[in-house]
N, CA, C and O atoms as a printed pandas DataFrame, in Angstrom:
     atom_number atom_name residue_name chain_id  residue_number  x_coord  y_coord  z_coord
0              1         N          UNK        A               1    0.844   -1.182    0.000
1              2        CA          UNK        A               1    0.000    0.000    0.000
2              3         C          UNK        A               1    0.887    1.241    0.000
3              4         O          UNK        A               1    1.867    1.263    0.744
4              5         N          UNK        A               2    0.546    2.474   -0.941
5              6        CA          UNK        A               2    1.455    2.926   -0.899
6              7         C          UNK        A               2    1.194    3.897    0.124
7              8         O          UNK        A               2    0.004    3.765    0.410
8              9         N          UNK        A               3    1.857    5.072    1.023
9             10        CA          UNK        A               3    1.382    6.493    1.667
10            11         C          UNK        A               3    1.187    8.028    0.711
11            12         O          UNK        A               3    2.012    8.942    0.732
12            13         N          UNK        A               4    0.322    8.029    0.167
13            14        CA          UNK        A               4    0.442    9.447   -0.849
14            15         C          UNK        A               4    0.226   10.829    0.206
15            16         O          UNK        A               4    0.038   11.954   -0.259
16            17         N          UNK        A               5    0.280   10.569    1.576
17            18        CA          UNK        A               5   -0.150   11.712    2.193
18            19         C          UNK        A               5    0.667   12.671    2.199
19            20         O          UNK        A               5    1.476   12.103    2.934
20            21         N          UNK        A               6    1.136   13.640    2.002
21            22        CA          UNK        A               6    1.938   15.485    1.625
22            23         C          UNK        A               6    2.186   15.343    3.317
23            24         O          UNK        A               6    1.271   15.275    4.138
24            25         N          UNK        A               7    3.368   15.321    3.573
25            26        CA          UNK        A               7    4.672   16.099    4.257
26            27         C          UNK        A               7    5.227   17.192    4.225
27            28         O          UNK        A               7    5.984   17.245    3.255
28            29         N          UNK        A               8    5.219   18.341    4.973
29            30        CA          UNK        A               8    5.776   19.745    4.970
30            31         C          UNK        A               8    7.224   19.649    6.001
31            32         O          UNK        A               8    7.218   18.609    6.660
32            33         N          UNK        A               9    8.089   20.280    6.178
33            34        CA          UNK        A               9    9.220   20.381    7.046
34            35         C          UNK        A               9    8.900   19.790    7.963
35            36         O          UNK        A               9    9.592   18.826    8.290
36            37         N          UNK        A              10    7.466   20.217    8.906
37            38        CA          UNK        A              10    7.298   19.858   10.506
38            39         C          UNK        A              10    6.790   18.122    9.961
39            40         O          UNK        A              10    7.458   17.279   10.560
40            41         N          UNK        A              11    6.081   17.702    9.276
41            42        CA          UNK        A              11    6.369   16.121    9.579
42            43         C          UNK        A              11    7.493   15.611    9.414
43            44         O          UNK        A              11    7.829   14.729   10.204
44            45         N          UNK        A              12    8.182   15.914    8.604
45            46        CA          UNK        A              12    9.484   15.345    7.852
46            47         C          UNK        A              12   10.541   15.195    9.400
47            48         O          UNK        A              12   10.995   14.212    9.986
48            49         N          UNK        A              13   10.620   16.569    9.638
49            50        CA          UNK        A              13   11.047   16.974   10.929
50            51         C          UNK        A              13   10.721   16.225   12.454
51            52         O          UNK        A              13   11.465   16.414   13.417
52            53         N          UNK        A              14    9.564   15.396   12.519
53            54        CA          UNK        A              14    9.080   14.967   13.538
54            55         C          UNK        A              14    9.455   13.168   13.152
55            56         O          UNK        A              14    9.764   12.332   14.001
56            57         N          UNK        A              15    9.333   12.940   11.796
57            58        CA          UNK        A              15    9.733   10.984   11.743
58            59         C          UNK        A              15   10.614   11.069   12.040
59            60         O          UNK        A              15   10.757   10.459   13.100
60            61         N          UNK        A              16   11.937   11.778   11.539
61            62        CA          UNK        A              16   13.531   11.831   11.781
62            63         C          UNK        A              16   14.386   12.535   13.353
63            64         O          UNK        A              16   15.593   12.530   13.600
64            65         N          UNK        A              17   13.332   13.044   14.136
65            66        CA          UNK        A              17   13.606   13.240   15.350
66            67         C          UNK        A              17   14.317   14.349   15.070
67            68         O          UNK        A              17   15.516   14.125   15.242
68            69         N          UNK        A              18   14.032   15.763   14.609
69            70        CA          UNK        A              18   14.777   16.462   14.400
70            71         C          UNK        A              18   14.110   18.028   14.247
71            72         O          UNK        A              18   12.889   18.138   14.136
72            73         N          UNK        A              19   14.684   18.810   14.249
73            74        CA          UNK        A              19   13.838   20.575   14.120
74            75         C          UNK        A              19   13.637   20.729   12.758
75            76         O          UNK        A              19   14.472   20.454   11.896
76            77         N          UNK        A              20   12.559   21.156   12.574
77            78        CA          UNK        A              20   11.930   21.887   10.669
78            79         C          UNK        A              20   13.315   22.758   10.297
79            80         O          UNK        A              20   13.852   22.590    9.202
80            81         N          UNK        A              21   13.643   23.327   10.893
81            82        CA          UNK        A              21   15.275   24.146   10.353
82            83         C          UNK        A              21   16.091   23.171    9.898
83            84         O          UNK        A              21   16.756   23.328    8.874
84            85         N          UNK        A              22   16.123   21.958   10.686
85            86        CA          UNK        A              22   17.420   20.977   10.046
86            87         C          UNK        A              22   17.205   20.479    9.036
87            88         O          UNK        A              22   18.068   20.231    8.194
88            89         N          UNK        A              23   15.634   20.165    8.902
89            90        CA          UNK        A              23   15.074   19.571    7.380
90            91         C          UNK        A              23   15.506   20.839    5.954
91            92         O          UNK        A              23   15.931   20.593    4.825
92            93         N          UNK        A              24   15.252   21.895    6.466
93            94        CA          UNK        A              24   15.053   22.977    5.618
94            95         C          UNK        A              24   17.008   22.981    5.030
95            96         O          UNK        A              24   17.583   22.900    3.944
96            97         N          UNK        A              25   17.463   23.136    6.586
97            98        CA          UNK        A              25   19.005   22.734    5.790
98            99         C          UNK        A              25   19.303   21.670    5.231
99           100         O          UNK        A              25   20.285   21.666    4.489
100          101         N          UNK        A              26   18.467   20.361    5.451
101          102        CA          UNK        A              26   19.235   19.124    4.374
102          103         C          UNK        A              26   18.571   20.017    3.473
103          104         O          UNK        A              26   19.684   20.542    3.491
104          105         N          UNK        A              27   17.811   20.781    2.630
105          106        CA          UNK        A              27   17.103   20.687    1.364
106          107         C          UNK        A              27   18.249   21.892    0.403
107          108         O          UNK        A              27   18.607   21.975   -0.772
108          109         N          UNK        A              28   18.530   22.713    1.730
109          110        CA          UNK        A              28   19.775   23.923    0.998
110          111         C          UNK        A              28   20.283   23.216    0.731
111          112         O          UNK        A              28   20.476   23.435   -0.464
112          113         N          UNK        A              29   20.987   21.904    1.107
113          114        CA          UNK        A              29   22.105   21.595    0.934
114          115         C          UNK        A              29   21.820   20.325    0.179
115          116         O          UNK        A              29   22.130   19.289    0.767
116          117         N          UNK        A              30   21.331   20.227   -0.917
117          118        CA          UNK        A              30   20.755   19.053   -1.973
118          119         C          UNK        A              30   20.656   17.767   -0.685
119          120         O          UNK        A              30   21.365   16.856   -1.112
120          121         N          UNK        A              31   20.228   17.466    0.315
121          122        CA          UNK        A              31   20.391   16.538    0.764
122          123         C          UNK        A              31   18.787   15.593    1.182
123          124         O          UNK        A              31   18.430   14.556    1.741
124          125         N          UNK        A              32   18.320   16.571    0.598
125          126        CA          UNK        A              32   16.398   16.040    0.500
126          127         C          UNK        A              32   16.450   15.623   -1.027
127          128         O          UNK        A              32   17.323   15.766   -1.883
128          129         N          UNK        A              33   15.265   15.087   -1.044
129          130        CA          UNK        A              33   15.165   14.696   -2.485
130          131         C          UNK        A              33   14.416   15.761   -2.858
131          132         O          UNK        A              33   14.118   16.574   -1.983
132          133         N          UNK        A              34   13.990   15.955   -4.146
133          134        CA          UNK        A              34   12.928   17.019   -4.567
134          135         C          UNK        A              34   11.706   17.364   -4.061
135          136         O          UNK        A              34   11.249   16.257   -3.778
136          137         N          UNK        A              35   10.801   18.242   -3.735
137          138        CA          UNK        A              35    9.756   17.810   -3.500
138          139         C          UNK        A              35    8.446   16.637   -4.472
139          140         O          UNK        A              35    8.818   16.339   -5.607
140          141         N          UNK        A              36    7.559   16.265   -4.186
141          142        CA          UNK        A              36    6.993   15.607   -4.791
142          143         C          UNK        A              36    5.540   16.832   -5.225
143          144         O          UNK        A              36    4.560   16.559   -5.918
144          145         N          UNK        A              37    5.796   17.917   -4.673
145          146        CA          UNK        A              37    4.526   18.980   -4.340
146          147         C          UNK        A              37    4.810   20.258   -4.425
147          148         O          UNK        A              37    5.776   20.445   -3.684
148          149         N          UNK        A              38    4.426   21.439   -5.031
149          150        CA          UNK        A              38    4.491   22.336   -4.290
150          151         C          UNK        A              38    3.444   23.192   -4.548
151          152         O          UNK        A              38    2.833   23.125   -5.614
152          153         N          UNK        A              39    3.003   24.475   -3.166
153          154        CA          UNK        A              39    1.994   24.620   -2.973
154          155         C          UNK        A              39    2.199   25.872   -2.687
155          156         O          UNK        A              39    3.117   26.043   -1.884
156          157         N          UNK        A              40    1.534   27.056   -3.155
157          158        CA          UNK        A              40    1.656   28.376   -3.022
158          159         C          UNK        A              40    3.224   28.898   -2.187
159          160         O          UNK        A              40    3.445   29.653   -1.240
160          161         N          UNK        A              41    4.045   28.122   -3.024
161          162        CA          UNK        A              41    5.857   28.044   -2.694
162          163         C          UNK        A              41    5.738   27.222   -1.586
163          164         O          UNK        A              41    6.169   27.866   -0.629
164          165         N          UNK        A              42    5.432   26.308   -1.292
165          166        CA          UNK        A              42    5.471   25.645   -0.257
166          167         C          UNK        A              42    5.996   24.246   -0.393
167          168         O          UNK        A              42    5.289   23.493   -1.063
168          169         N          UNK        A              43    7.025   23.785    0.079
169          170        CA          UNK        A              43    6.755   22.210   -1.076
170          171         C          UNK        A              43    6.622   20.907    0.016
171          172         O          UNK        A              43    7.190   20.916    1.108
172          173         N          UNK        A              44    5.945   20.016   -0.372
173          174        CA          UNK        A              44    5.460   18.738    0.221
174          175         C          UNK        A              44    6.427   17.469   -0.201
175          176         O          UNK        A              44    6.954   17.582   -1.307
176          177         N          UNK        A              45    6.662   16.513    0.401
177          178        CA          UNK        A              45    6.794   15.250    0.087
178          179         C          UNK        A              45    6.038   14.402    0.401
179          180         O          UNK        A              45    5.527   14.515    1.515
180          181         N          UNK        A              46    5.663   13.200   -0.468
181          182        CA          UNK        A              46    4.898   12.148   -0.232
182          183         C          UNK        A              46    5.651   11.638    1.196
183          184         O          UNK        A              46    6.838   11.910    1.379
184          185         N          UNK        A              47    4.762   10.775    2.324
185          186        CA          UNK        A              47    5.227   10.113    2.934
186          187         C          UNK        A              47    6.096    8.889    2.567
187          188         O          UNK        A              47    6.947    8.656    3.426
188          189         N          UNK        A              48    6.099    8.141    1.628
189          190        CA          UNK        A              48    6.866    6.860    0.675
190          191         C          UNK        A              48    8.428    7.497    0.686
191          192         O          UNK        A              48    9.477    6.957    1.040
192          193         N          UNK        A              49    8.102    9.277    0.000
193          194        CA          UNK        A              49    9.606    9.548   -0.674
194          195         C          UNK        A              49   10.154    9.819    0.609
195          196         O          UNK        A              49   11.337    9.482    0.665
196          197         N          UNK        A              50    9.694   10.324    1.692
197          198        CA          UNK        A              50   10.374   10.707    3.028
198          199         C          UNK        A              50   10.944    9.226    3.510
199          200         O          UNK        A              50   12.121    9.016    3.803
200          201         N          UNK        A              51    9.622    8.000    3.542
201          202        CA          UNK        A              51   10.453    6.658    3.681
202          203         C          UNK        A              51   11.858    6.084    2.882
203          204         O          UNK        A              51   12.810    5.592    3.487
204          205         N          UNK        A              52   11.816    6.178    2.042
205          206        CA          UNK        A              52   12.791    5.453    1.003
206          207         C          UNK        A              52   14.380    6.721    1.686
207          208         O          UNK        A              52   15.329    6.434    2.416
208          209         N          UNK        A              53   14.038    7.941    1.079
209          210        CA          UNK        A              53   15.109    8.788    1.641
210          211         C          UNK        A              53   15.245    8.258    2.918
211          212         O          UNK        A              53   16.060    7.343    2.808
212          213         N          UNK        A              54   14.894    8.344    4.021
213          214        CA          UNK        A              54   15.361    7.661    5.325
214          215         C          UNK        A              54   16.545    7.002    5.556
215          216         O          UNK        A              54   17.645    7.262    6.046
216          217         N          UNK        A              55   15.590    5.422    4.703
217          218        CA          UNK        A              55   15.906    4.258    4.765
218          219         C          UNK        A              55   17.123    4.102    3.764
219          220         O          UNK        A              55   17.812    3.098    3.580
220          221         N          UNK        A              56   17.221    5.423    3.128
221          222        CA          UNK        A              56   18.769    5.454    2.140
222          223         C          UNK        A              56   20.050    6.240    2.435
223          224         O          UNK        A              56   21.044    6.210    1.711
224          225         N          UNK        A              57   19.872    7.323    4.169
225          226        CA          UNK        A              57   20.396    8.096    4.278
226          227         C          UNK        A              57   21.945    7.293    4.716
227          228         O          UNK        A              57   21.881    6.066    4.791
228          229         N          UNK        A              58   22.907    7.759    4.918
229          230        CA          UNK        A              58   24.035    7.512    4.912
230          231         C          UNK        A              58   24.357    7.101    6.937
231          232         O          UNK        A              58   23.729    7.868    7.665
232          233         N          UNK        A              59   24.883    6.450    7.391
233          234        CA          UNK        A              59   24.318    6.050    8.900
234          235         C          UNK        A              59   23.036    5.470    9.594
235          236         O          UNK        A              59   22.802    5.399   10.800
236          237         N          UNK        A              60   22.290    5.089    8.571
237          238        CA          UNK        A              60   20.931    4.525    8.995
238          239         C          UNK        A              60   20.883    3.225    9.377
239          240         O          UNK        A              60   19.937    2.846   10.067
240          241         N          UNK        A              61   21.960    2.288    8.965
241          242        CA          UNK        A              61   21.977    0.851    8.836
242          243         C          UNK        A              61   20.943    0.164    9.255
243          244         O          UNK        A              61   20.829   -0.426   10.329
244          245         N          UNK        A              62   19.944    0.276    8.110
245          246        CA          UNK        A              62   18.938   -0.402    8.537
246          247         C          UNK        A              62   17.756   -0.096    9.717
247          248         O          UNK        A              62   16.685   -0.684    9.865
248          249         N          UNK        A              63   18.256    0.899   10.413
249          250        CA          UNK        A              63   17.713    0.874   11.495
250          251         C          UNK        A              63   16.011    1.087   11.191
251          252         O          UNK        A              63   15.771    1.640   10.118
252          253         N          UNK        A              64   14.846    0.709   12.013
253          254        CA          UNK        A              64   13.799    0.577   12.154
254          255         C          UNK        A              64   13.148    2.078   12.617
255          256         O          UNK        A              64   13.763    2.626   13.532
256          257         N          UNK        A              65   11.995    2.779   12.091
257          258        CA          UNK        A              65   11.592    4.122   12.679
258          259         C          UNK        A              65   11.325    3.875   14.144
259          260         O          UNK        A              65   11.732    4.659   15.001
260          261         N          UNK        A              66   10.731    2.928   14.393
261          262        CA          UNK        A              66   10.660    3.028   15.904
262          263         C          UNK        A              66   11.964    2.010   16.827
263          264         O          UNK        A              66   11.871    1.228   17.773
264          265         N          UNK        A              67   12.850    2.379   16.198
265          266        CA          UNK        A              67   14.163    2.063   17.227
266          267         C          UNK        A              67   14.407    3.376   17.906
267          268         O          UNK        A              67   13.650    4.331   17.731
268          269         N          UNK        A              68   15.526    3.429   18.727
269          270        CA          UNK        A              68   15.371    4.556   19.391
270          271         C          UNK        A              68   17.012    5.173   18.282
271          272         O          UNK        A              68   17.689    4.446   17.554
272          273         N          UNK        A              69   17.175    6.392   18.489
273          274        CA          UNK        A              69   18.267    6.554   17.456
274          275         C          UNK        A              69   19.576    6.058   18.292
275          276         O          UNK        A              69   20.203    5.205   17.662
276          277         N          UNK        A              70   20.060    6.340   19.383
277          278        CA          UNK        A              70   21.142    5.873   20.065
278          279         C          UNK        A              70   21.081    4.855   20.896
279          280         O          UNK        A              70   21.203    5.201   22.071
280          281         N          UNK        A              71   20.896    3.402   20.672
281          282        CA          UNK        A              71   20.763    2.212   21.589
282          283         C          UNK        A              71   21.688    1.661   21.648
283          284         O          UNK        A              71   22.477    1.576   20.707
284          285         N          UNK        A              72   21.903    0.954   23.151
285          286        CA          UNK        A              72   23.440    0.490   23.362
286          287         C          UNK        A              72   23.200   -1.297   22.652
287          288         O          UNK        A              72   22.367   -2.186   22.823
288          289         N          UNK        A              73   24.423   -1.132   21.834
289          290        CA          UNK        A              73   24.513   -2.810   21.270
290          291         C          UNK        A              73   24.341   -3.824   22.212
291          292         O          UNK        A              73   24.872   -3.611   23.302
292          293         N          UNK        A              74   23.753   -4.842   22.076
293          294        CA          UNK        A              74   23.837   -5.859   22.900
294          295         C          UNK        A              74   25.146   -7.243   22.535
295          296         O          UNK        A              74   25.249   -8.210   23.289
């Protein structure tokens, strides 16, 4: 099933555990993908493209959205 629901900074910002400013700087800094949207200058991502980017970012290994980001190895 896919998620077509529109993402602005503050969701994007809230899956990745992080402030709408830091999102806004991955995007200065080509490190978002394109938007999939944009809306009276506003731009959206599908929830899917926010997944896949995630799950492709560089330090992610795999990790699960609901892991915690710093867990001690067992």
């Amino acid at each position: 099933m896919t998620d077509r629901r529109l993402w602005s900074y503050k969701e994007i910002a809230a899956h990745i555990k992080v402030q709408p400013d830091t999102v806004r700087s991955y995007r200065k800094h080509g490190l978002l993908p394109p938007p999939d949207h944009v809306e009276g200058g506003k731009p959206f991502w599908y929830a899917d493209t926010v997944r896949a980017w995630v799950a492709s970012r560089p330090g992610n290994r795999g990790r699960r959205d609901d892991e915690p980001r710093d867990h001690p190895t067992s």
